[in-house]
Amino acid sequence: NAGVTQTPKFQVLKTGQSMTLQCAQDMNHNSMYWYRQDPGMGLRLIYYSASEGTTDKGEVPNGYNVSRLNKREFSLRLESAAPSQTSVYFCASIIRGGREQYFGPGTRLTVT
Amino acid sequence: GESVGLHLPTLSVQEGDNSIINCAYSNSASDYFIWYKQESGKGPQFIIDIRSNMDKRQGQRVTVLLNKTVKHLSLQIAATQPGDSAVYFCAEIYDYKLSFGAGTTVTVRA
């Protein structure tokens, strides 16, 4: 049982490049989330998927898109990366009705 | 903007002493309040939660107190250990979404 896994762990992009962050969970959770964490700040919600087939915007969705590929996988895409998107990105999942979100190890993204 | 915040960004504690980490919130409609611990280079890890209709909840070495009158949440860690050094976040759940505060960095002195 790997929990929540994220790939890649580290990534450096040039401004304007695109990339997709991958997230998968093997706990049969219904809801999945993408957050970003900037220095000295808490996590801010980018997008979430309450259940397979649905996605909704969070607090800071601009510049991002998501895909809930199936119940296990939830990807985050940056179409045209900007330096302001330099951050650590965390994926999380939770079972329906639960309160404990399980987080992945994070992806550290630098945009130059 | 954030509706959950912490009073102090850092806390230094002597090993063996009790730690108290505070948090203020503004959304009275939140269903649950949660404390997370984040160690360096890792994702946040759930510690304990409390439902909005409760005042106190205890776990293993941790106690969470909720004061709805002043919209205040605290986490108490008993007999703080070196392994408790981390960043602690309070968060609230409303409409299936978590909102996090900025975090308190706890450093345990030997």
Short mmCIF file of C-alpha atoms in Angstrom, two decimals:
data_model
loop_
_atom_site.label_atom_id
_atom_site.label_comp_id
_atom_site.label_asym_id
_atom_site.label_seq_id
_atom_site.Cartn_x
_atom_site.Cartn_y
_atom_site.Cartn_z
CA ASN A 1 0.00 0.00 0.00
CA ALA A 2 1.94 3.01 -1.26
CA GLY A 3 -0.63 5.64 -0.21
CA VAL A 4 -0.37 8.80 -2.34
CA THR A 5 2.45 8.94 -4.87
CA GLN A 6 3.58 11.91 -6.93
CA THR A 7 5.91 12.23 -9.90
CA PRO A 8 8.27 13.84 -10.51
CA LYS A 9 9.87 14.79 -7.17
CA PHE A 10 11.77 17.72 -8.66
CA GLN A 11 11.39 19.67 -11.89
CA VAL A 12 12.95 22.76 -13.41
CA LEU A 13 11.11 24.50 -16.24
CA LYS A 14 11.77 27.54 -18.36
CA THR A 15 9.08 30.19 -18.59
CA GLY A 16 6.49 29.17 -21.17
CA GLN A 17 7.16 25.44 -21.00
CA SER A 18 4.39 23.04 -20.12
CA MET A 19 4.32 20.00 -17.90
CA THR A 20 1.99 17.63 -16.10
CA LEU A 21 2.34 16.61 -12.47
CA GLN A 22 1.09 13.13 -11.80
CA CYS A 23 -0.66 11.87 -8.68
CA ALA A 24 -2.02 8.44 -7.83
CA GLN A 25 -3.55 6.87 -4.73
CA ASP A 26 -4.19 3.21 -3.97
CA MET A 27 -6.53 3.66 -1.02
CA ASN A 28 -9.74 3.69 -3.04
CA HIS A 29 -10.40 7.27 -1.97
CA ASN A 30 -13.17 9.25 -3.63
CA SER A 31 -11.82 12.79 -3.44
CA MET A 32 -8.47 14.11 -4.56
CA TYR A 33 -6.85 17.54 -4.23
CA TRP A 34 -3.96 19.61 -5.54
CA TYR A 35 -2.29 22.22 -3.32
CA ARG A 36 0.66 24.51 -3.64
CA GLN A 37 2.86 25.55 -0.73
CA ASP A 38 5.00 28.67 -0.84
CA PRO A 39 7.64 29.61 1.76
CA GLY A 40 6.16 30.74 5.05
CA MET A 41 2.63 29.99 3.93
CA GLY A 42 0.14 27.26 4.42
CA LEU A 43 -1.15 25.10 1.63
CA ARG A 44 -3.48 26.71 -0.86
CA LEU A 45 -6.00 24.67 -2.78
CA ILE A 46 -5.60 24.79 -6.57
CA TYR A 47 -8.21 22.29 -7.76
CA TYR A 48 -10.05 19.36 -6.32
CA SER A 49 -12.09 16.41 -7.50
CA ALA A 50 -14.84 15.41 -5.11
CA SER A 51 -15.44 12.19 -7.03
CA GLU A 52 -14.44 10.50 -10.26
CA GLY A 53 -15.69 12.53 -13.19
CA THR A 54 -15.89 15.88 -11.39
CA THR A 55 -13.38 18.67 -10.87
CA ASP A 56 -13.74 22.09 -9.25
CA LYS A 57 -11.64 25.18 -8.77
CA GLY A 58 -10.04 25.94 -5.46
CA GLU A 59 -8.53 29.13 -4.14
CA VAL A 60 -5.77 29.62 -6.75
CA PRO A 61 -6.73 27.86 -10.04
CA ASN A 62 -5.39 30.38 -12.56
CA GLY A 63 -2.66 28.95 -14.80
CA TYR A 64 -3.54 25.33 -14.03
CA ASN A 65 -5.75 22.59 -15.39
CA VAL A 66 -6.57 19.19 -13.95
CA SER A 67 -7.77 15.82 -15.11
CA ARG A 68 -9.34 13.11 -12.98
CA LEU A 69 -8.24 10.26 -15.19
CA ASN A 70 -9.90 7.57 -13.09
CA LYS A 71 -10.56 6.99 -9.42
CA ARG A 72 -6.85 6.49 -8.69
CA GLU A 73 -5.25 9.28 -10.70
CA PHE A 74 -5.50 13.07 -10.64
CA SER A 75 -3.08 15.11 -12.74
CA LEU A 76 -2.21 18.80 -12.67
CA ARG A 77 -1.09 20.55 -15.84
CA LEU A 78 0.75 23.81 -16.31
CA GLU A 79 0.19 24.89 -19.91
CA SER A 80 2.62 27.80 -19.90
CA ALA A 81 4.75 27.91 -16.78
CA ALA A 82 5.52 31.24 -15.11
CA PRO A 83 8.06 32.08 -12.36
CA SER A 84 5.12 32.74 -10.01
CA GLN A 85 4.33 29.03 -10.21
CA THR A 86 7.61 28.13 -8.53
CA SER A 87 6.39 26.21 -5.50
CA VAL A 88 6.04 22.83 -3.87
CA TYR A 89 2.97 20.99 -5.08
CA PHE A 90 1.13 18.45 -2.96
CA CYS A 91 -1.52 16.01 -3.95
CA ALA A 92 -3.91 14.63 -1.35
CA SER A 93 -6.82 12.24 -1.16
CA ILE A 94 -9.62 11.45 1.26
CA ILE A 95 -12.31 8.85 1.58
CA ARG A 96 -15.93 9.93 1.23
CA GLY A 97 -17.14 11.34 4.55
CA GLY A 98 -13.65 11.23 6.01
CA ARG A 99 -11.67 14.03 7.56
CA GLU A 100 -8.11 12.77 7.27
CA GLN A 101 -6.52 13.84 4.03
CA TYR A 102 -3.51 11.77 3.03
CA PHE A 103 -0.77 13.75 1.35
CA GLY A 104 1.85 12.75 -1.16
CA PRO A 105 5.55 13.62 -0.73
CA GLY A 106 5.34 16.70 -2.95
CA THR A 107 6.84 17.93 -6.22
CA ARG A 108 9.31 20.78 -5.99
CA LEU A 109 8.91 22.91 -9.13
CA THR A 110 11.19 25.76 -10.16
CA VAL A 111 10.32 27.98 -13.11
CA THR A 112 13.17 30.16 -14.39
CA GLY B 1 -8.03 35.13 1.61
CA GLU B 2 -7.21 32.82 4.47
CA SER B 3 -9.80 32.29 7.14
CA VAL B 4 -7.51 30.30 9.40
CA GLY B 5 -4.37 31.69 10.94
CA LEU B 6 -1.84 30.96 13.66
CA HIS B 7 -0.78 33.38 16.34
CA LEU B 8 2.95 32.74 16.28
CA PRO B 9 5.16 31.64 13.39
CA THR B 10 7.76 29.98 15.66
CA LEU B 11 7.84 28.23 19.02
CA SER B 12 10.92 26.98 20.87
CA VAL B 13 10.29 24.36 23.54
CA GLN B 14 12.51 22.53 26.02
CA GLU B 15 12.41 18.78 25.62
CA GLY B 16 10.01 17.32 28.15
CA ASP B 17 7.95 20.49 28.50
CA ASN B 18 4.42 20.87 27.15
CA SER B 19 3.85 22.78 23.91
CA ILE B 20 0.84 24.91 23.11
CA ILE B 21 0.22 26.00 19.55
CA ASN B 22 -2.57 28.47 18.87
CA CYS B 23 -4.76 29.21 15.90
CA ALA B 24 -7.54 31.70 15.19
CA TYR B 25 -10.25 31.08 12.65
CA SER B 26 -13.00 33.21 11.15
CA ASN B 27 -15.41 30.83 9.44
CA SER B 28 -18.06 29.94 12.01
CA ALA B 29 -19.68 27.52 9.54
CA SER B 30 -16.72 25.13 9.42
CA ASP B 31 -17.63 21.52 10.18
CA TYR B 32 -14.31 20.30 11.53
CA PHE B 33 -10.96 21.68 12.57
CA ILE B 34 -7.81 19.69 12.03
CA TRP B 35 -4.17 19.84 13.06
CA TYR B 36 -1.46 18.68 10.69
CA LYS B 37 2.25 18.14 11.25
CA GLN B 38 4.74 18.66 8.44
CA GLU B 39 8.31 17.49 8.76
CA SER B 40 11.00 18.90 6.52
CA GLY B 41 10.73 17.63 2.95
CA LYS B 42 7.51 15.73 3.55
CA GLY B 43 3.81 16.20 3.04
CA PRO B 44 1.55 17.18 5.94
CA GLN B 45 0.44 14.39 8.25
CA PHE B 46 -2.87 14.31 10.11
CA ILE B 47 -2.57 14.60 13.89
CA ILE B 48 -6.04 15.09 15.30
CA ASP B 49 -9.35 16.69 14.46
CA ILE B 50 -12.27 18.11 16.38
CA ARG B 51 -15.84 18.52 15.31
CA SER B 52 -17.27 22.01 15.54
CA ASN B 53 -19.78 21.00 18.23
CA MET B 54 -17.05 19.78 20.60
CA ASP B 55 -14.81 21.71 23.01
CA LYS B 56 -12.02 19.24 23.60
CA ARG B 57 -10.58 16.10 22.13
CA GLN B 58 -7.62 14.05 23.29
CA GLY B 59 -5.28 11.80 21.41
CA GLN B 60 -1.97 10.21 22.17
CA ARG B 61 0.06 12.99 23.87
CA VAL B 62 -2.03 15.62 22.10
CA THR B 63 -5.12 17.58 23.06
CA VAL B 64 -7.07 19.95 20.87
CA LEU B 65 -9.21 22.65 22.40
CA LEU B 66 -11.87 24.60 20.53
CA ASN B 67 -13.28 27.87 21.84
CA LYS B 68 -16.07 28.90 19.55
CA THR B 69 -16.85 32.06 21.50
CA VAL B 70 -13.54 33.63 20.50
CA LYS B 71 -12.96 31.44 17.43
CA HIS B 72 -9.78 29.97 18.82
CA LEU B 73 -8.20 26.56 18.37
CA SER B 74 -5.17 25.18 20.18
CA LEU B 75 -3.02 22.08 20.06
CA GLN B 76 -1.31 20.93 23.22
CA ILE B 77 1.55 18.46 23.02
CA ALA B 78 2.50 16.78 26.27
CA ALA B 79 6.14 15.99 27.13
CA THR B 80 7.51 17.38 23.88
CA GLN B 81 10.10 15.17 22.21
CA PRO B 82 12.76 15.91 19.56
CA GLY B 83 10.59 14.09 17.02
CA ASP B 84 7.92 16.73 17.55
CA SER B 85 10.06 19.32 15.78
CA ALA B 86 8.09 20.27 12.69
CA VAL B 87 5.72 22.83 11.22
CA TYR B 88 2.20 22.57 12.60
CA PHE B 89 -0.81 23.74 10.62
CA CYS B 90 -4.37 24.20 11.69
CA ALA B 91 -6.99 23.73 9.02
CA GLU B 92 -10.74 23.85 8.76
CA ILE B 93 -13.09 21.79 6.70
CA TYR B 94 -16.03 23.42 5.03
CA ASP B 95 -17.89 22.06 2.03
CA TYR B 96 -15.38 19.18 1.66
CA LYS B 97 -12.46 21.61 1.25
CA LEU B 98 -9.59 22.28 3.60
CA SER B 99 -8.33 25.79 4.34
CA PHE B 100 -4.92 25.98 5.98
CA GLY B 101 -3.30 28.56 8.21
CA ALA B 102 0.30 29.68 7.67
CA GLY B 103 1.89 27.31 10.19
CA THR B 104 3.95 27.39 13.39
CA THR B 105 7.49 26.03 13.35
CA VAL B 106 8.17 24.13 16.57
CA THR B 107 11.78 23.58 17.58
CA VAL B 108 12.56 21.27 20.49
CA ARG B 109 15.68 22.11 22.53
CA ALA B 110 17.62 19.27 24.09
#
